[in-house]
């Protein structure tokens, strides 16, 4: 079977690798792919949002299954177009993607179907929003209602910061025309529960935890994710059952009831608060970097699994025992501005898996080409061993323009 993976990050590298383990995949293409993916797949230079060229490529090359990584491709309706052409594709329709692309849609759905989440209100008017914030308590959570590449959420500690943020979002339309969702500030341990979803049929993946801040001890600016691990000791079997029933299954059912059934990966960004598990956000796709620590544990055939979801059948997956831990190497300066083109040496000495996020080949050498550059993922019987292996391996990589966090996974040991 010929398979196409859309996207170019570490997430897509992990998806391509999982597919490459399936004997059913005779040929894998990636659009546009990256330097790491190129070792497993043929990369074709088509942008992830260039829907018409993707459709044409799939038809010309008899692609039997397409798997979508990035939200940008989903949000422009790549799944709708592939389906119109009768092509098998793994991912949600544009309408179902709203659960990620519109915070207000997600919130209204949760309230209507009694899914636990932070209290909220939505505003398009600056003065009304400011009044609401003034009547509430601090810190307060301000979310731009639309895709903002992970930068649309501000936790304002002071009234001045809240006002400046509302001004940016509503008056100066920094992210574009859009409303603001103002939320109650919750506290607790965050975790990611991703499920394969085909309408009301769902199947969970191992629970993972992302590390969104740039520096150790969760300091510094928010990033796309600086590392992740699987098996979270603080999420009990009861927590898991509650999250599956009261959140993930309920939302899958709700999407069917609303006439926008979900197919693909439904990502629950959840928090274990003193008042129970609550939803922070949903994503309509595989998480990054969670996917890089979750898919290495997939024992089932990835092609069968993705195809079942694409066809609306019950997905089933088996996972290996043990733990995984991944540490991201990012360009110095990320998530702000950074230089590209620094030579990376020593990855051949690394025993862990490496997924490329932003690399390129220049004059035969591997060089940095993005903010997040690669993720080193170790697998081991215990999380402590996985952490140690990942840290040992990362020390073998030489590059003068990279940094990483040294505390990935520590929250599991508290
Ligand atoms: P989001 O893009 O919605 O995942 O938000 C980014 C980050 O902001 C989350 O990972 C949380 O750490 C934090 N956050 C979002 N909403 C809340 C909330 N209601 N209470 C506390 N923290 C939040
Ligand atoms: N790891 C968070 C995300 O994929 O949005």
Short mmCIF file of C-alpha atoms and ligand atoms in Angstrom, two decimals:
data_model
loop_
_atom_site.label_atom_id
_atom_site.label_comp_id
_atom_site.label_asym_id
_atom_site.label_seq_id
_atom_site.Cartn_x
_atom_site.Cartn_y
_atom_site.Cartn_z
CA UNK A 1 0.00 0.00 0.00
CA UNK A 2 1.24 3.49 -0.82
CA UNK A 3 0.87 5.92 2.05
CA UNK A 4 1.22 9.72 2.14
CA UNK A 5 1.96 11.64 5.33
CA UNK A 6 1.28 15.39 5.31
CA UNK A 7 3.57 17.56 7.43
CA UNK A 8 7.22 18.24 8.18
CA UNK A 9 7.92 18.04 11.90
CA UNK A 10 9.01 15.60 14.58
CA UNK A 11 5.40 14.45 14.91
CA UNK A 12 5.31 13.49 11.24
CA UNK A 13 8.70 11.79 11.53
CA UNK A 14 7.25 9.62 14.31
CA UNK A 15 4.12 8.92 12.22
CA UNK A 16 6.24 7.97 9.20
CA UNK A 17 8.38 5.72 11.38
CA UNK A 18 5.33 3.95 12.84
CA UNK A 19 4.01 3.40 9.31
CA UNK A 20 7.41 2.16 8.13
CA UNK A 21 7.16 -0.65 10.71
CA UNK A 22 4.04 -1.96 8.96
CA UNK A 23 4.68 -4.66 6.35
CA UNK A 24 1.62 -3.30 4.52
CA UNK A 25 3.31 -0.01 3.66
CA UNK A 26 5.26 -0.67 0.46
CA UNK A 27 6.01 2.98 -0.24
CA UNK A 28 5.75 6.07 1.96
CA UNK A 29 5.65 9.65 0.74
CA UNK A 30 5.83 12.77 2.88
CA UNK A 31 4.69 16.24 1.87
CA UNK A 32 6.83 18.15 2.41
CA UNK A 33 8.73 15.98 4.96
CA UNK A 34 12.14 16.87 6.38
CA UNK A 35 15.75 15.66 6.40
CA UNK A 36 15.03 12.92 8.97
CA UNK A 37 11.84 11.75 7.29
CA UNK A 38 13.78 11.50 4.01
CA UNK A 39 15.57 8.43 5.42
CA UNK A 40 12.26 6.54 5.57
CA UNK A 41 10.06 8.16 2.95
CA UNK A 42 10.20 9.96 -0.36
CA UNK A 43 9.73 13.66 0.33
CA UNK A 44 7.71 15.62 -2.21
CA UNK A 45 7.88 19.40 -2.23
CA UNK A 46 4.21 20.20 -1.67
CA UNK A 47 3.19 22.57 1.10
CA UNK A 48 0.96 21.02 3.79
CA UNK A 49 -1.85 23.49 3.04
CA UNK A 50 -1.70 23.18 -0.76
CA UNK A 51 -4.82 21.03 -0.85
CA UNK A 52 -5.27 20.88 -4.61
CA UNK A 53 -1.70 19.75 -5.25
CA UNK A 54 -1.98 17.18 -2.46
CA UNK A 55 -5.18 15.77 -3.97
CA UNK A 56 -3.59 15.67 -7.42
CA UNK A 57 -0.49 13.94 -6.06
CA UNK A 58 -2.55 11.31 -4.23
CA UNK A 59 -4.58 10.55 -7.35
CA UNK A 60 -1.62 10.44 -9.73
CA UNK A 61 0.35 8.17 -7.44
CA UNK A 62 -2.48 5.84 -6.36
CA UNK A 63 -2.09 6.73 -2.71
CA UNK A 64 -4.37 4.42 -0.73
CA UNK A 65 -4.06 6.16 2.63
CA UNK A 66 -3.13 9.72 3.63
CA UNK A 67 -2.37 10.73 7.21
CA UNK A 68 -2.53 14.41 8.18
CA UNK A 69 -0.19 15.82 10.85
CA UNK A 70 -0.63 19.60 11.15
CA UNK A 71 -3.74 21.55 12.13
CA UNK A 72 -3.11 24.09 9.37
CA UNK A 73 -3.86 21.45 6.72
CA UNK A 74 -7.00 20.33 8.58
CA UNK A 75 -8.22 23.89 9.02
CA UNK A 76 -8.12 24.49 5.25
CA UNK A 77 -10.22 21.39 4.65
CA UNK A 78 -7.73 18.86 3.29
CA UNK A 79 -9.83 15.98 4.66
CA UNK A 80 -13.05 17.27 3.08
CA UNK A 81 -11.39 17.53 -0.33
CA UNK A 82 -9.79 14.08 -0.18
CA UNK A 83 -13.13 12.55 0.80
CA UNK A 84 -14.90 14.33 -2.05
CA UNK A 85 -12.47 12.56 -4.36
CA UNK A 86 -13.12 9.20 -2.67
CA UNK A 87 -9.60 9.05 -1.19
CA UNK A 88 -8.91 7.48 2.23
CA UNK A 89 -7.61 10.06 4.67
CA UNK A 90 -6.91 10.03 8.40
CA UNK A 91 -7.96 13.28 10.07
CA UNK A 92 -11.05 15.34 10.90
CA UNK A 93 -13.11 17.44 8.49
CA UNK A 94 -12.83 21.20 8.59
CA UNK A 95 -16.07 21.38 10.59
CA UNK A 96 -14.82 18.86 13.19
CA UNK A 97 -11.46 20.67 13.39
CA UNK A 98 -13.35 23.56 15.00
CA UNK A 99 -12.90 21.78 18.30
CA UNK A 100 -9.31 23.03 18.08
CA UNK A 101 -9.54 26.06 15.81
CA UNK A 102 -12.34 27.75 17.78
CA UNK A 103 -11.99 27.89 21.55
CA UNK A 104 -15.56 29.20 21.72
CA UNK A 105 -16.93 26.19 19.78
CA UNK A 106 -15.08 23.81 22.13
CA UNK A 107 -16.35 25.64 25.20
CA UNK A 108 -19.98 25.71 24.04
CA UNK A 109 -19.83 21.99 23.24
CA UNK A 110 -18.42 21.19 26.68
CA UNK A 111 -21.05 23.21 28.49
CA UNK A 112 -23.88 21.70 26.44
CA UNK A 113 -22.73 18.11 27.07
CA UNK A 114 -21.58 18.62 30.67
CA UNK A 115 -17.88 18.02 30.08
CA UNK A 116 -15.81 19.42 32.97
CA UNK A 117 -13.85 22.56 32.04
CA UNK A 118 -12.95 26.01 33.41
CA UNK A 119 -15.76 28.57 33.65
CA UNK A 120 -15.61 31.09 30.80
CA UNK A 121 -17.14 33.92 28.81
CA UNK A 122 -16.53 35.01 25.21
CA UNK A 123 -16.16 38.60 24.04
CA UNK A 124 -15.70 40.54 20.84
CA UNK A 125 -16.06 43.94 22.52
CA UNK A 126 -13.01 45.34 24.29
CA UNK A 127 -14.89 47.31 26.98
CA UNK A 128 -17.18 44.43 27.86
CA UNK A 129 -14.19 42.07 28.09
CA UNK A 130 -12.31 44.49 30.32
CA UNK A 131 -15.33 44.89 32.63
CA UNK A 132 -15.60 41.13 32.96
CA UNK A 133 -11.91 40.81 33.84
CA UNK A 134 -12.20 43.61 36.41
CA UNK A 135 -15.05 41.79 38.13
CA UNK A 136 -13.14 38.49 38.27
CA UNK A 137 -9.99 37.41 40.08
CA UNK A 138 -6.33 37.23 39.07
CA UNK A 139 -4.56 35.52 37.47
CA UNK A 140 -6.97 35.36 34.57
CA UNK A 141 -6.67 33.35 31.37
CA UNK A 142 -7.15 35.12 28.02
CA UNK A 143 -7.41 33.04 24.87
CA UNK A 144 -7.64 34.30 21.32
CA UNK A 145 -10.53 32.45 19.64
CA UNK A 146 -8.73 31.03 16.63
CA UNK A 147 -5.51 29.39 15.52
CA UNK A 148 -2.57 31.39 16.83
CA UNK A 149 0.29 28.87 16.59
CA UNK A 150 0.27 28.24 20.33
CA UNK A 151 0.77 31.94 21.11
CA UNK A 152 -2.85 32.91 21.62
CA UNK A 153 -3.04 32.11 25.35
CA UNK A 154 -1.98 34.63 27.97
CA UNK A 155 -2.19 34.06 31.70
CA UNK A 156 -2.39 37.61 32.99
CA UNK A 157 -1.07 38.09 36.52
CA UNK A 158 -1.99 41.77 36.75
CA UNK A 159 -4.85 43.95 35.58
CA UNK A 160 -2.40 45.98 33.44
CA UNK A 161 -1.24 42.82 31.65
CA UNK A 162 -4.84 41.70 31.13
CA UNK A 163 -5.78 45.06 29.67
CA UNK A 164 -2.75 45.15 27.35
CA UNK A 165 -3.52 41.62 26.16
CA UNK A 166 -7.17 42.42 25.46
CA UNK A 167 -6.01 45.50 23.59
CA UNK A 168 -3.64 43.36 21.45
CA UNK A 169 -6.28 40.76 20.71
CA UNK A 170 -9.43 42.85 20.28
CA UNK A 171 -8.37 46.38 19.30
CA UNK A 172 -5.05 45.86 17.50
CA UNK A 173 -6.15 42.41 16.15
CA UNK A 174 -2.62 41.06 16.57
CA UNK A 175 -3.69 37.54 15.57
CA UNK A 176 -6.41 38.67 13.14
CA UNK A 177 -10.12 39.37 13.54
CA UNK A 178 -11.41 37.24 16.36
CA UNK A 179 -12.99 37.03 19.75
CA UNK A 180 -11.45 36.36 23.13
CA UNK A 181 -12.39 33.60 25.54
CA UNK A 182 -11.76 34.59 29.16
CA UNK A 183 -11.36 31.64 31.51
CA UNK A 184 -11.13 30.83 35.17
CA UNK A 185 -7.51 30.02 36.13
CA UNK A 186 -7.13 26.37 37.12
CA UNK A 187 -4.27 24.71 38.98
CA UNK A 188 -3.01 21.15 38.90
CA UNK A 189 -0.89 18.72 36.91
CA UNK A 190 -1.43 18.86 33.14
CA UNK A 191 -1.49 15.80 30.94
CA UNK A 192 -2.34 14.85 27.37
CA UNK A 193 -4.77 12.09 26.56
CA UNK A 194 -4.89 11.38 22.83
CA UNK A 195 -7.50 9.03 21.41
CA UNK A 196 -8.05 7.53 17.99
CA UNK A 197 -11.62 8.50 17.18
CA UNK A 198 -13.92 7.26 14.42
CA UNK A 199 -17.30 8.82 15.13
CA UNK A 200 -18.36 7.41 18.47
CA UNK A 201 -15.76 4.59 18.42
CA UNK A 202 -12.67 5.55 20.36
CA UNK A 203 -9.37 4.03 21.48
CA UNK A 204 -6.90 5.70 23.87
CA UNK A 205 -3.16 6.10 23.48
CA UNK A 206 -0.81 6.09 26.49
CA UNK A 207 -1.12 9.27 28.54
CA UNK A 208 1.76 11.73 28.02
CA UNK A 209 2.97 14.98 29.51
CA UNK A 210 4.34 17.88 27.50
CA UNK A 211 6.71 20.58 28.81
CA UNK A 212 5.62 23.85 27.22
CA UNK A 213 7.96 26.37 28.81
CA UNK A 214 11.37 26.99 27.30
CA UNK A 215 13.54 26.54 30.40
CA UNK A 216 13.94 24.25 33.41
CA UNK A 217 11.39 24.45 36.24
CA UNK A 218 8.75 25.63 33.78
CA UNK A 219 10.35 29.04 33.44
CA UNK A 220 10.57 31.22 30.34
CA UNK A 221 8.19 31.67 27.45
CA UNK A 222 5.72 29.11 26.09
CA UNK A 223 7.02 27.01 23.22
CA UNK A 224 5.69 24.31 20.91
CA UNK A 225 6.91 21.80 23.54
CA UNK A 226 10.41 21.10 24.90
CA UNK A 227 9.98 17.43 25.83
CA UNK A 228 7.49 14.78 26.86
CA UNK A 229 7.23 11.37 28.45
CA UNK A 230 4.80 8.51 28.89
CA UNK A 231 3.51 6.80 31.92
CA UNK A 232 2.44 9.37 34.44
CA UNK A 233 2.40 7.96 37.96
CA UNK A 234 -0.01 10.63 39.20
CA UNK A 235 -2.73 9.61 36.75
CA UNK A 236 -4.49 6.67 38.40
CA UNK A 237 -6.66 4.03 36.72
CA UNK A 238 -9.70 5.86 38.15
CA UNK A 239 -8.50 9.18 36.70
CA UNK A 240 -8.07 7.50 33.35
CA UNK A 241 -11.51 5.89 33.41
CA UNK A 242 -13.09 9.23 34.37
CA UNK A 243 -11.25 11.11 31.61
CA UNK A 244 -12.22 8.51 29.02
CA UNK A 245 -15.89 8.36 29.99
CA UNK A 246 -16.72 11.88 31.09
CA UNK A 247 -14.50 13.70 28.62
CA UNK A 248 -13.22 11.82 25.58
CA UNK A 249 -16.17 9.48 24.87
CA UNK A 250 -18.64 12.20 25.69
CA UNK A 251 -17.05 14.62 23.26
CA UNK A 252 -16.85 11.98 20.53
CA UNK A 253 -20.57 11.30 21.04
CA UNK A 254 -21.32 15.02 21.15
CA UNK A 255 -19.56 15.61 17.83
CA UNK A 256 -21.71 12.89 16.26
CA UNK A 257 -24.86 14.37 17.80
CA UNK A 258 -23.93 17.84 16.50
CA UNK A 259 -23.61 16.53 12.96
CA UNK A 260 -19.83 16.99 12.85
CA UNK A 261 -18.52 13.48 13.66
CA UNK A 262 -14.82 13.40 14.45
CA UNK A 263 -12.33 11.13 12.71
CA UNK A 264 -8.64 11.12 13.49
CA UNK A 265 -6.88 11.97 16.74
CA UNK A 266 -8.78 13.84 19.41
CA UNK A 267 -6.23 15.31 21.80
CA UNK A 268 -7.45 16.18 25.29
CA UNK A 269 -5.23 18.71 27.05
CA UNK A 270 -6.40 17.92 30.58
CA UNK A 271 -5.61 19.08 34.08
CA UNK A 272 -5.94 17.14 37.32
CA UNK A 273 -7.28 19.92 39.56
CA UNK A 274 -8.28 19.70 43.24
CA UNK A 275 -11.88 19.58 41.94
CA UNK A 276 -11.34 16.76 39.49
CA UNK A 277 -10.02 16.41 35.96
CA UNK A 278 -10.93 19.30 33.66
CA UNK A 279 -10.35 20.16 30.03
CA UNK A 280 -7.84 22.91 29.24
CA UNK A 281 -8.11 22.52 25.48
CA UNK A 282 -8.77 20.10 22.67
CA UNK A 283 -6.66 19.59 19.61
CA UNK A 284 -7.89 17.92 16.46
CA UNK A 285 -4.63 16.12 15.70
CA UNK A 286 -1.63 14.32 17.12
CA UNK A 287 0.19 16.41 19.75
CA UNK A 288 3.75 17.48 19.24
CA UNK A 289 5.99 16.34 21.00
CA UNK A 290 3.60 13.83 22.65
CA UNK A 291 3.37 11.77 19.45
CA UNK A 292 7.13 11.27 19.45
CA UNK A 293 6.95 9.53 22.85
CA UNK A 294 3.65 7.71 22.26
CA UNK A 295 3.97 6.12 18.80
CA UNK A 296 7.26 4.31 19.54
CA UNK A 297 5.16 2.22 21.93
CA UNK A 298 2.62 1.21 19.29
CA UNK A 299 2.77 -2.55 18.79
CA UNK A 300 -0.21 -2.80 16.43
CA UNK A 301 0.07 -2.27 12.69
CA UNK A 302 -0.11 1.49 12.13
CA UNK A 303 -1.54 1.18 8.62
CA UNK A 304 -4.41 -1.02 9.85
CA UNK A 305 -5.07 1.39 12.68
CA UNK A 306 -5.07 4.57 10.58
CA UNK A 307 -7.11 2.87 7.86
CA UNK A 308 -9.73 1.68 10.36
CA UNK A 309 -10.17 5.26 11.58
CA UNK A 310 -10.26 6.64 8.03
CA UNK A 311 -13.05 4.17 7.20
CA UNK A 312 -15.00 4.87 10.38
CA UNK A 313 -14.35 1.46 11.93
CA UNK A 314 -13.51 0.71 15.57
CA UNK A 315 -9.80 1.46 16.14
CA UNK A 316 -7.83 -0.97 18.35
CA UNK A 317 -4.24 -0.60 19.46
CA UNK A 318 -1.75 -2.48 21.62
CA UNK A 319 1.09 -0.68 23.36
CA UNK A 320 4.43 -1.89 24.70
CA UNK A 321 5.04 -1.89 28.45
CA UNK A 322 7.52 0.51 29.96
CA UNK A 323 8.20 4.18 29.54
CA UNK A 324 9.44 6.67 26.95
CA UNK A 325 11.01 10.07 27.44
CA UNK A 326 11.91 12.64 24.81
CA UNK A 327 14.04 15.76 25.10
CA UNK A 328 13.90 18.49 22.47
CA UNK A 329 17.02 20.21 21.20
CA UNK A 330 16.11 23.75 20.19
CA UNK A 331 18.03 26.59 18.56
CA UNK A 332 19.39 29.14 21.05
CA UNK A 333 16.94 32.03 21.14
CA UNK A 334 13.85 29.89 20.43
CA UNK A 335 10.91 30.63 20.77
CA UNK A 336 12.20 34.09 19.86
CA UNK A 337 14.48 34.69 16.89
CA UNK A 338 17.36 32.33 16.26
CA UNK A 339 20.06 31.57 13.70
CA UNK A 340 19.93 28.62 11.33
CA UNK A 341 22.67 26.60 9.68
CA UNK A 342 24.69 25.41 12.71
CA UNK A 343 26.37 22.05 12.04
CA UNK A 344 25.12 19.12 14.14
CA UNK A 345 27.55 16.29 14.87
CA UNK A 346 27.43 13.01 16.73
CA UNK A 347 23.89 11.76 16.12
CA UNK A 348 25.30 8.47 14.81
CA UNK A 349 26.45 7.72 18.39
CA UNK A 350 22.95 8.06 19.81
CA UNK A 351 21.16 4.83 20.70
CA UNK A 352 17.77 6.45 21.37
CA UNK A 353 15.42 7.34 18.58
CA UNK A 354 15.85 10.74 16.97
CA UNK A 355 13.00 12.54 15.27
CA UNK A 356 13.89 15.56 13.20
CA UNK A 357 11.85 18.72 13.71
CA UNK A 358 13.84 21.42 11.95
CA UNK A 359 16.99 20.17 10.25
CA UNK A 360 18.44 20.40 6.76
CA UNK A 361 21.35 18.97 4.84
CA UNK A 362 23.81 21.61 3.67
CA UNK A 363 26.97 20.72 1.79
CA UNK A 364 26.56 17.14 3.01
CA UNK A 365 26.34 18.15 6.69
CA UNK A 366 23.31 18.04 8.99
CA UNK A 367 22.47 21.59 10.09
CA UNK A 368 19.85 23.35 12.19
CA UNK A 369 16.95 24.75 10.19
CA UNK A 370 14.22 25.57 12.70
CA UNK A 371 13.37 26.61 16.25
CA UNK A 372 12.88 23.11 17.53
CA UNK A 373 15.54 21.04 15.77
CA UNK A 374 15.17 17.44 16.93
CA UNK A 375 13.90 15.28 19.75
CA UNK A 376 15.85 12.41 21.34
CA UNK A 377 13.46 9.70 22.58
CA UNK A 378 14.60 6.90 24.89
CA UNK A 379 12.56 3.79 25.68
CA UNK A 380 13.16 1.81 28.88
CA UNK A 381 11.39 -0.40 31.40
CA UNK A 382 11.10 2.51 33.85
CA UNK A 383 10.80 6.25 33.46
CA UNK A 384 13.98 6.84 35.48
CA UNK A 385 15.97 4.68 33.08
CA UNK A 386 14.36 6.36 30.09
CA UNK A 387 15.29 9.76 31.49
CA UNK A 388 18.86 8.69 32.13
CA UNK A 389 19.24 7.23 28.63
CA UNK A 390 17.80 10.27 26.94
CA UNK A 391 20.10 12.56 28.92
CA UNK A 392 23.16 10.43 28.17
CA UNK A 393 22.33 10.36 24.50
CA UNK A 394 21.68 14.06 24.24
CA UNK A 395 25.15 14.69 25.65
CA UNK A 396 26.59 12.91 22.59
CA UNK A 397 25.15 15.46 20.17
CA UNK A 398 27.48 18.34 19.39
CA UNK A 399 26.28 21.68 18.10
CA UNK A 400 27.16 25.15 19.28
CA UNK A 401 23.71 26.65 18.75
CA UNK A 402 21.38 24.25 20.59
CA UNK A 403 19.91 24.14 24.09
CA UNK A 404 17.57 21.75 25.92
CA UNK A 405 15.79 21.30 29.22
CA UNK A 406 17.48 19.07 31.79
CA UNK A 407 14.36 18.38 33.87
CA UNK A 408 12.03 16.58 31.44
CA UNK A 409 10.11 13.93 33.39
CA UNK A 410 10.98 15.25 36.86
CA UNK A 411 7.33 15.94 37.66
CA UNK A 412 6.79 12.19 37.71
CA UNK A 413 9.31 11.81 40.54
CA UNK A 414 7.90 14.42 42.91
P1 LIG B 1 -3.79 26.11 25.60
O1 LIG B 1 -3.20 26.64 24.32
O2 LIG B 1 -5.24 26.32 25.73
O3 LIG B 1 -3.35 24.69 25.86
O4 LIG B 1 -3.09 26.90 26.76
C1 LIG B 1 -1.68 26.93 26.89
C2 LIG B 1 -1.31 26.70 28.33
O5 LIG B 1 -1.89 27.70 29.16
C3 LIG B 1 -1.85 25.38 28.89
O6 LIG B 1 -1.02 24.30 28.60
C4 LIG B 1 -1.91 25.68 30.36
O7 LIG B 1 -0.64 25.51 30.95
C5 LIG B 1 -2.27 27.13 30.40
N1 LIG B 1 -3.71 27.29 30.60
C6 LIG B 1 -4.66 27.35 29.64
N2 LIG B 1 -5.88 27.48 30.18
C7 LIG B 1 -5.72 27.51 31.52
C8 LIG B 1 -6.61 27.63 32.64
N3 LIG B 1 -7.93 27.79 32.49
N4 LIG B 1 -6.06 27.62 33.86
C9 LIG B 1 -4.73 27.49 34.03
N5 LIG B 1 -3.84 27.38 33.03
C10 LIG B 1 -4.32 27.38 31.79
N1 LIG B 2 1.90 19.47 22.67
C1 LIG B 2 0.86 20.40 22.49
C2 LIG B 2 0.29 20.43 21.14
O1 LIG B 2 0.59 19.60 20.30
O2 LIG B 2 -0.49 21.31 20.87
#
